[in-house]
JSON list of C-alpha atoms in Angstrom, two decimals:
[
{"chain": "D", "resi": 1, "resn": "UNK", "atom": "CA", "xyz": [129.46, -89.07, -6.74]},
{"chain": "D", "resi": 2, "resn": "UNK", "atom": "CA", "xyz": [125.98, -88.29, -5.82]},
{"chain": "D", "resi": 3, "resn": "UNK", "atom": "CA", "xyz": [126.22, -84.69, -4.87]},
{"chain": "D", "resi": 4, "resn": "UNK", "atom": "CA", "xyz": [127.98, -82.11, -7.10]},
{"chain": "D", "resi": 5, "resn": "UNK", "atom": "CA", "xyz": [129.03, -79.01, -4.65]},
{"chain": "D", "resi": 6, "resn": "UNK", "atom": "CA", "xyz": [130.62, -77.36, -7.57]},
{"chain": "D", "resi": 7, "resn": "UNK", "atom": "CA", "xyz": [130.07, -73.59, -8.40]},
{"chain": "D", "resi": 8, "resn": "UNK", "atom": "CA", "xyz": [129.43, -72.72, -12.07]},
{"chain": "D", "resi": 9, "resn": "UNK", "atom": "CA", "xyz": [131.31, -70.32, -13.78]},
{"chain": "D", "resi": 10, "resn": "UNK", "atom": "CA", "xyz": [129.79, -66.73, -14.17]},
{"chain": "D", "resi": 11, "resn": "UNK", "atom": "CA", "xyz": [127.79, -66.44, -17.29]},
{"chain": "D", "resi": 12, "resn": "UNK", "atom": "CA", "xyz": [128.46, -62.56, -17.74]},
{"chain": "D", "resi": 13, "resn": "UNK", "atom": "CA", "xyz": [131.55, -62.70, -15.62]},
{"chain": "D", "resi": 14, "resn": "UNK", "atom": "CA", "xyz": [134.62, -60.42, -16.20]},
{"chain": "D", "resi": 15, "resn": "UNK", "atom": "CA", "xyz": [137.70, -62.48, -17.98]},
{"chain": "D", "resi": 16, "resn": "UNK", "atom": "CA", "xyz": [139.52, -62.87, -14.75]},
{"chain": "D", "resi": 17, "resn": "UNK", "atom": "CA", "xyz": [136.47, -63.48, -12.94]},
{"chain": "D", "resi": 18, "resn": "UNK", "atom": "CA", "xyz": [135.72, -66.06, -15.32]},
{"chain": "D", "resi": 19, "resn": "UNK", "atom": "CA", "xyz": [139.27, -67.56, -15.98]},
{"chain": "D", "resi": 20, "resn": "UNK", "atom": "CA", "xyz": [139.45, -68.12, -12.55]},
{"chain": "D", "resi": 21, "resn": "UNK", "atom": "CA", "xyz": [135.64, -69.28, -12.15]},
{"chain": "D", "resi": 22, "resn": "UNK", "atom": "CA", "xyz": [136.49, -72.20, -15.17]},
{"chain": "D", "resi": 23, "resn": "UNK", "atom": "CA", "xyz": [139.98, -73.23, -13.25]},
{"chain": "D", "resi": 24, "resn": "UNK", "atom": "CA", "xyz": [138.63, -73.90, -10.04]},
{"chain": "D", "resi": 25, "resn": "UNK", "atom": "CA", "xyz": [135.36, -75.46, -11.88]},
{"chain": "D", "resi": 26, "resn": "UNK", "atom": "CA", "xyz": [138.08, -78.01, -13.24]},
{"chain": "D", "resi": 27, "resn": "UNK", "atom": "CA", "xyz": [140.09, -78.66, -10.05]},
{"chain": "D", "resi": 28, "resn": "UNK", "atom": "CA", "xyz": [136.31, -79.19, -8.30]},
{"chain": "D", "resi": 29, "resn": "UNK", "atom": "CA", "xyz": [135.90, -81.86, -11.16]},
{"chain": "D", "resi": 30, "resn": "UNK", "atom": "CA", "xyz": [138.68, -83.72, -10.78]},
{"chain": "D", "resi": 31, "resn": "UNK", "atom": "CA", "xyz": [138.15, -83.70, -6.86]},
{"chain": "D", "resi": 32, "resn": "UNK", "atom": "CA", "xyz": [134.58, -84.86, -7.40]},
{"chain": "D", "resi": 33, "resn": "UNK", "atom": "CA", "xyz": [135.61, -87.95, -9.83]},
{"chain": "D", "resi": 34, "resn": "UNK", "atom": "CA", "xyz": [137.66, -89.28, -7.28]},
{"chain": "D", "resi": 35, "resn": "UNK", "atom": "CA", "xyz": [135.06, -88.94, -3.94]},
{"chain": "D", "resi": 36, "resn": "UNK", "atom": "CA", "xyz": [134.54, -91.73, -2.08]},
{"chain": "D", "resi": 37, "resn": "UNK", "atom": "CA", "xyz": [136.88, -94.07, -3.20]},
{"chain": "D", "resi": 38, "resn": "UNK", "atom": "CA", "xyz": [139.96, -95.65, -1.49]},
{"chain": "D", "resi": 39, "resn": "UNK", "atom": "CA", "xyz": [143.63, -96.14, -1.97]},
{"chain": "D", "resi": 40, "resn": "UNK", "atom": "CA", "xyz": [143.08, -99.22, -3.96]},
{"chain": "D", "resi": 41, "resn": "UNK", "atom": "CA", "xyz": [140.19, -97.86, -6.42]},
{"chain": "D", "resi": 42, "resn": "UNK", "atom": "CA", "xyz": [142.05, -94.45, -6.67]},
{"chain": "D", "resi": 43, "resn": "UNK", "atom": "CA", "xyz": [145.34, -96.36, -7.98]},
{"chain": "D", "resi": 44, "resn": "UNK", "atom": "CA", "xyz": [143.16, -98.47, -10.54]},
{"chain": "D", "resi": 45, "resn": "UNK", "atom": "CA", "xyz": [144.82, -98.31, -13.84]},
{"chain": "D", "resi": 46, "resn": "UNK", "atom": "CA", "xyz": [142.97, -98.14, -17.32]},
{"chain": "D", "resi": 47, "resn": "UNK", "atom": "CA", "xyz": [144.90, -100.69, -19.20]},
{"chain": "D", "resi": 48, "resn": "UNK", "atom": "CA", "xyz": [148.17, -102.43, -20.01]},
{"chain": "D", "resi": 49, "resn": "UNK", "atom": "CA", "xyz": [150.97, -100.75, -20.07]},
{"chain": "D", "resi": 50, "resn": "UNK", "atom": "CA", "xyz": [149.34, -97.49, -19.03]},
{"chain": "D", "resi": 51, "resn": "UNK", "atom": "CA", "xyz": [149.91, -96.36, -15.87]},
{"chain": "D", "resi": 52, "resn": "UNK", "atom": "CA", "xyz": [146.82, -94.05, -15.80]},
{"chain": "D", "resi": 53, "resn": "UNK", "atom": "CA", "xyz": [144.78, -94.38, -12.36]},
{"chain": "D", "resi": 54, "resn": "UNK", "atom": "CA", "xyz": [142.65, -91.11, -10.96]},
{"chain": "D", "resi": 55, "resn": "UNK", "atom": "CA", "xyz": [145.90, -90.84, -8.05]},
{"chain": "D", "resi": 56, "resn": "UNK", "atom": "CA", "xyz": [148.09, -90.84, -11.15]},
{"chain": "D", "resi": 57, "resn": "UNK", "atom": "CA", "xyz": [146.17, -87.38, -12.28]},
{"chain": "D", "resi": 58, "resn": "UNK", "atom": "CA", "xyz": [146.17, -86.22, -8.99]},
{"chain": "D", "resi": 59, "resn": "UNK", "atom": "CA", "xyz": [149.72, -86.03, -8.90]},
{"chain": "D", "resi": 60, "resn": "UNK", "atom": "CA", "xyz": [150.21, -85.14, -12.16]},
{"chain": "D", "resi": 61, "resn": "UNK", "atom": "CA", "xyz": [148.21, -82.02, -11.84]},
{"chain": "D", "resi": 62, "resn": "UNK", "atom": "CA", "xyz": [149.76, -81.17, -9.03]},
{"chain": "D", "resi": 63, "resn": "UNK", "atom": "CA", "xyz": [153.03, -81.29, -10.96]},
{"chain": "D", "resi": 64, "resn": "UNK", "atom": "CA", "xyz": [151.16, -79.17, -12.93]},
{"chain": "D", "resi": 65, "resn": "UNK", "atom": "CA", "xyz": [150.27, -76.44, -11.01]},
{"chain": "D", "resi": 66, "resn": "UNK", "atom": "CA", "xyz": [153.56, -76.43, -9.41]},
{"chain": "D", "resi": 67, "resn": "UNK", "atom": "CA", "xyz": [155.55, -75.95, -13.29]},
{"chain": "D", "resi": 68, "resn": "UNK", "atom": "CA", "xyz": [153.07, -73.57, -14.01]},
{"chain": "D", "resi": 69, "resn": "UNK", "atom": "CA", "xyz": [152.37, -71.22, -11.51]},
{"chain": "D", "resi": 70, "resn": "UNK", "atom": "CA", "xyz": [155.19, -71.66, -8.59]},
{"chain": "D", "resi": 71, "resn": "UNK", "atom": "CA", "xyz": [158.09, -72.24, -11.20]},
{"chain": "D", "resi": 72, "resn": "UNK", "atom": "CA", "xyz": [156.82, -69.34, -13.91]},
{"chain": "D", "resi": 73, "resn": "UNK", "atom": "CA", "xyz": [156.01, -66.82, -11.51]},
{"chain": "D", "resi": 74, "resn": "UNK", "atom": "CA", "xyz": [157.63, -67.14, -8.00]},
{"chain": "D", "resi": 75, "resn": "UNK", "atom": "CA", "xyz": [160.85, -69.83, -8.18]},
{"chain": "D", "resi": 76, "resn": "UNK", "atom": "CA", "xyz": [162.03, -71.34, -11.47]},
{"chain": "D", "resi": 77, "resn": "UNK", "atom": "CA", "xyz": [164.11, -74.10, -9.71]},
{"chain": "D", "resi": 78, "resn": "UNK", "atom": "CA", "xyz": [161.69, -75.80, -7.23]},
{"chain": "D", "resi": 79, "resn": "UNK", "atom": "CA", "xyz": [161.70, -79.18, -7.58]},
{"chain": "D", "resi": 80, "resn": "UNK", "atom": "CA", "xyz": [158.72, -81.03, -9.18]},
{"chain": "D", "resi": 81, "resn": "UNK", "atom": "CA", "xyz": [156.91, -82.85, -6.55]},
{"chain": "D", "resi": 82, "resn": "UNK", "atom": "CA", "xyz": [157.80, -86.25, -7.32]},
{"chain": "D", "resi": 83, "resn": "UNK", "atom": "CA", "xyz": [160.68, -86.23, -10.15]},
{"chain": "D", "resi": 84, "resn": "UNK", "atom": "CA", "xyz": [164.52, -85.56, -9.50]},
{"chain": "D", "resi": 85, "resn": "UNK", "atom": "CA", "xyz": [164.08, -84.33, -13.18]},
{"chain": "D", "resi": 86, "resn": "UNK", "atom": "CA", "xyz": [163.06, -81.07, -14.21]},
{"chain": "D", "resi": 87, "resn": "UNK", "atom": "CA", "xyz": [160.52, -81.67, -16.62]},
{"chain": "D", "resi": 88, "resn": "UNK", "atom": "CA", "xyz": [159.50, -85.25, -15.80]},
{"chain": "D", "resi": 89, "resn": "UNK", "atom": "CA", "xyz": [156.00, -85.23, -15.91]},
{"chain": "D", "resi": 90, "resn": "UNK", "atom": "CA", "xyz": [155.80, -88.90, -16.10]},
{"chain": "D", "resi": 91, "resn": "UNK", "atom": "CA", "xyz": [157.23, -89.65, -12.24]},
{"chain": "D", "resi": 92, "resn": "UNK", "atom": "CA", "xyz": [153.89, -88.63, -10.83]},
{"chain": "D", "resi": 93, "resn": "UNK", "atom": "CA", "xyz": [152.11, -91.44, -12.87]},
{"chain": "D", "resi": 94, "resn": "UNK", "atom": "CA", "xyz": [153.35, -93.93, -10.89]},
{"chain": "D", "resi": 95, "resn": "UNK", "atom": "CA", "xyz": [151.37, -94.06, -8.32]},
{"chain": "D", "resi": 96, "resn": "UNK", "atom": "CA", "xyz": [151.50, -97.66, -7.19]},
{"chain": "D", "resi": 97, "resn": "UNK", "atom": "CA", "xyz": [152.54, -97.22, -3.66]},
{"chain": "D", "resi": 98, "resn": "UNK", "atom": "CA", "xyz": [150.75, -93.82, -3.61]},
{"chain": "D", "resi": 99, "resn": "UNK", "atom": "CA", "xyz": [148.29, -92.78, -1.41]},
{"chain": "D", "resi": 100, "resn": "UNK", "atom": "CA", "xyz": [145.18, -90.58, -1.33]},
{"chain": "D", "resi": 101, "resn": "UNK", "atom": "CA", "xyz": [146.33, -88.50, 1.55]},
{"chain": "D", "resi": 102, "resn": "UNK", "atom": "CA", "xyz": [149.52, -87.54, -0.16]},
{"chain": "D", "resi": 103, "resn": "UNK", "atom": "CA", "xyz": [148.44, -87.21, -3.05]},
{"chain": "D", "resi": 104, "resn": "UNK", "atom": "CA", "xyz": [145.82, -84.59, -2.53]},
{"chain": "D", "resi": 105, "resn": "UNK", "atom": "CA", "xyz": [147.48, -82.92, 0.29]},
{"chain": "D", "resi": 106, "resn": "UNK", "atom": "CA", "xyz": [150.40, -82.44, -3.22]},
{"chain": "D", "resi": 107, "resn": "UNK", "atom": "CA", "xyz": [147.95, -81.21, -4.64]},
{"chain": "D", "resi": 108, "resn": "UNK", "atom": "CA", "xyz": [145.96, -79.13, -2.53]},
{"chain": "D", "resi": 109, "resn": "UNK", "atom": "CA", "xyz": [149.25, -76.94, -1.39]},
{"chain": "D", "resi": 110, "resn": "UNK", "atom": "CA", "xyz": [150.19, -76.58, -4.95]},
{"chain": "D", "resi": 111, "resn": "UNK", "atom": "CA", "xyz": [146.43, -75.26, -5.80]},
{"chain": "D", "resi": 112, "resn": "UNK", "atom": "CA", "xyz": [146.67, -73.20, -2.80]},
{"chain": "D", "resi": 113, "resn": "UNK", "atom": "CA", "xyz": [149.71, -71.28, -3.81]},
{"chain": "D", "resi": 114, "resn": "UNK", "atom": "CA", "xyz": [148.44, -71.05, -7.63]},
{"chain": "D", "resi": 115, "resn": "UNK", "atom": "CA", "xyz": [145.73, -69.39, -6.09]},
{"chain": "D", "resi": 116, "resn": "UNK", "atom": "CA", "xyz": [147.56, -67.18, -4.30]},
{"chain": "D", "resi": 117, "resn": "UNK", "atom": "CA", "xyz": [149.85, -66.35, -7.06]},
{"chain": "D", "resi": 118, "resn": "UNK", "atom": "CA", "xyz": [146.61, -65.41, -9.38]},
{"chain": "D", "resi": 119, "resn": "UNK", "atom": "CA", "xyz": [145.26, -63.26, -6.85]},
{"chain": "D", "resi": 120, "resn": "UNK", "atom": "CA", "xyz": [148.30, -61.37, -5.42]},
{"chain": "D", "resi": 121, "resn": "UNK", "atom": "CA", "xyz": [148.71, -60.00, -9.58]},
{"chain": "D", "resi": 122, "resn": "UNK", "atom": "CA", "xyz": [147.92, -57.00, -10.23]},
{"chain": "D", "resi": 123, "resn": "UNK", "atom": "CA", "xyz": [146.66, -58.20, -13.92]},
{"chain": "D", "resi": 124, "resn": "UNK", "atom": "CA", "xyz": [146.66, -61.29, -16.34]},
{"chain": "D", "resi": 125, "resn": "UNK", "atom": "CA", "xyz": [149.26, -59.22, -17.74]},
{"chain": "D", "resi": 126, "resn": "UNK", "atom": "CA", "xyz": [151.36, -59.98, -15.14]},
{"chain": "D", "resi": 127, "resn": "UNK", "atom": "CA", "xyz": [154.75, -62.03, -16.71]},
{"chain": "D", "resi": 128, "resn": "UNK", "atom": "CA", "xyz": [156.48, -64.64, -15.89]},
{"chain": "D", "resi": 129, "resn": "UNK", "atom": "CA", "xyz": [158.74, -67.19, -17.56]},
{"chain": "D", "resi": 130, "resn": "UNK", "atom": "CA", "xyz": [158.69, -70.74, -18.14]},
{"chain": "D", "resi": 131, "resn": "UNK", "atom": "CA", "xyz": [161.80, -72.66, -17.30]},
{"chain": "D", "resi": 132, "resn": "UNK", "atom": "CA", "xyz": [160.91, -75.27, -19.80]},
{"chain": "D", "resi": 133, "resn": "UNK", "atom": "CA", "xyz": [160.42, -73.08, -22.85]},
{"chain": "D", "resi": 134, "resn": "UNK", "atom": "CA", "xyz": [162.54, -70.33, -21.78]},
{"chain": "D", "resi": 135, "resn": "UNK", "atom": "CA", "xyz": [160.45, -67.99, -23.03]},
{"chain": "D", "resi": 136, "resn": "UNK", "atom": "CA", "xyz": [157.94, -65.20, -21.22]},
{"chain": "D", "resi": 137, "resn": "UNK", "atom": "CA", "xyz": [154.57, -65.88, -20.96]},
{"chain": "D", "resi": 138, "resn": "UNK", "atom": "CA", "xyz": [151.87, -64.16, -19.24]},
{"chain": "D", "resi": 139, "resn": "UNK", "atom": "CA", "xyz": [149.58, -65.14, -16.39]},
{"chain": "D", "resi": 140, "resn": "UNK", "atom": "CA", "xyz": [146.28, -65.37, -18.95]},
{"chain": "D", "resi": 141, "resn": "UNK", "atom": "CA", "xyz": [148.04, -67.70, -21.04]},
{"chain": "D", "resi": 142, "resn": "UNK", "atom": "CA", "xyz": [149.17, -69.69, -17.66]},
{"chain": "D", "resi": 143, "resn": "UNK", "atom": "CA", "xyz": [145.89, -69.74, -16.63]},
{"chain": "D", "resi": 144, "resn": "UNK", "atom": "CA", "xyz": [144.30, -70.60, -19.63]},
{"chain": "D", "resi": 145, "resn": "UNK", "atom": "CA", "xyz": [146.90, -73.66, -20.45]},
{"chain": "D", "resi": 146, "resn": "UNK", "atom": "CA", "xyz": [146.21, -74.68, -17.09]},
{"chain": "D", "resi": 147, "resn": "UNK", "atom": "CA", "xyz": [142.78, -74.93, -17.76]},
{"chain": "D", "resi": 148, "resn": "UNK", "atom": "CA", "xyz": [142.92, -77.12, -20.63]},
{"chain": "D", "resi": 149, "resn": "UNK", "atom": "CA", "xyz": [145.14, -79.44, -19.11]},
{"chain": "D", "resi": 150, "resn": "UNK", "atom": "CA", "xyz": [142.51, -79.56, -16.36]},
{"chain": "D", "resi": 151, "resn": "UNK", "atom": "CA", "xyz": [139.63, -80.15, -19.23]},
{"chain": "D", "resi": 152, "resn": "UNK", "atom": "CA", "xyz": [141.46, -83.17, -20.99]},
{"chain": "D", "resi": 153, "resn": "UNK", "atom": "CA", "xyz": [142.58, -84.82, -17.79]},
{"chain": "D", "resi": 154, "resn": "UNK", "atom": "CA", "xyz": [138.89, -84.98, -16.47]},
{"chain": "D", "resi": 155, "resn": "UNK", "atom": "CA", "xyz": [137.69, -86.81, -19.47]},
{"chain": "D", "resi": 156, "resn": "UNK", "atom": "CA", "xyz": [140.09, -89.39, -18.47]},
{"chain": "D", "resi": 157, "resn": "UNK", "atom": "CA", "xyz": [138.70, -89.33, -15.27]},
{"chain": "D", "resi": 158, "resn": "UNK", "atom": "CA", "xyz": [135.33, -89.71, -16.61]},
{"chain": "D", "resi": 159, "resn": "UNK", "atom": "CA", "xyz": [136.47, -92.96, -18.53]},
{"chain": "D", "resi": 160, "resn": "UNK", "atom": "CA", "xyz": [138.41, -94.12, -15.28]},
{"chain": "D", "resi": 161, "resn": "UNK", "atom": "CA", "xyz": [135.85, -93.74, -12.70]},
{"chain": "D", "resi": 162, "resn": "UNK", "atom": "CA", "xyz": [133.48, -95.77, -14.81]},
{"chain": "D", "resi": 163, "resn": "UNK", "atom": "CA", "xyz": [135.84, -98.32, -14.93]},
{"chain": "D", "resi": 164, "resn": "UNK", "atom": "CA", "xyz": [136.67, -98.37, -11.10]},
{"chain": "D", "resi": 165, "resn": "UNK", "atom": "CA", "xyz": [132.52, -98.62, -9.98]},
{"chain": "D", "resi": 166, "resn": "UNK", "atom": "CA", "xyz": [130.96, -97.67, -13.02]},
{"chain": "D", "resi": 167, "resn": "UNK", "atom": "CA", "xyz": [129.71, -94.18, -11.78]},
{"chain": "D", "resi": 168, "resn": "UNK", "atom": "CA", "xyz": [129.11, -91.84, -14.96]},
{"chain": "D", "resi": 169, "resn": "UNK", "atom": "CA", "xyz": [128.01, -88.10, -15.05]},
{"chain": "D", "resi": 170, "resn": "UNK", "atom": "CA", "xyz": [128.86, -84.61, -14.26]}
]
């Protein structure tokens, strides 16, 4: 991690603008905590019995994305990426036979279409609803649990990339 290509966020941007800005500031983040490592680094765990490795939070946030944007707004019953469940988060933290390329390239798509999704609506008042809740919710508050999710997954990857090569920072 010596360079750090990300874009900041606006500092008098409009709340889309900056929603948006903040979001794609966190998926930079995560990208950037797991540059230049390999298979084998990526799929280092944190501890006993936790399956937590930066590949595991790859695919989890693509799991993410996908129950958030794709299920809420455009198909309720795709499939998660890597469960048979519904709901099962947890599938996509075992990542023991994963692999960097499939992992991102999950992930990637799924940004790609969340993307897509934010910027094809007319508004953040756009609605949607979430298959897990069963409930309506509107494309601010996706975009803004998304975001979080984002921010407390990267300090994990903070903690786990020091402990693959002991790289600290941004």
């Amino acid at each position: 991690m010596t360079t750090d290509d990300r874009i900041a966020p606006p500092l008098l941007g409009g709340e889309r603008e900056t929603l948006r800005a903040f979001l794609d500031y966190q998926r930079d983040t995560l990208a950037m905590k797991c540059a230049g490592l390999d298979d084998e680094e990526l799929r280092e765990r944190s501890m006993p019995p936790s399956t937590l490795s930066l590949l595991a939070l790859v695919r989890h946030l693509a799991e993410v994305e996908r129950a958030w944007f794709r299920r809420v707004f455009e198909d309720e019953s795709a499939p998660m990426v890597w469960s048979r469940k519904p709901f099962d988060f947890q599938a996509a933290y075992d990542a023991g036979t994963a692999t960097r390329a499939e992992a991102f390239a999950a992930w990637q798509a799924e940004v790609a279409n969340s993307r897509r999704i934010e910027r094809e609506a007319a508004s953040l008042e756009l609605v949607g609803r979430q298959p897990r809740w069963e409930k309506e919710v509107s494309l601010r508050m996706v975009m803004v649990h998304v975001l979080l999710e984002y921010g407390r997954h990267n300090g994990h990857a903070d903690l786990l990339r020091e402990g693959v090569d002991g790289t600290v920072g941004a």
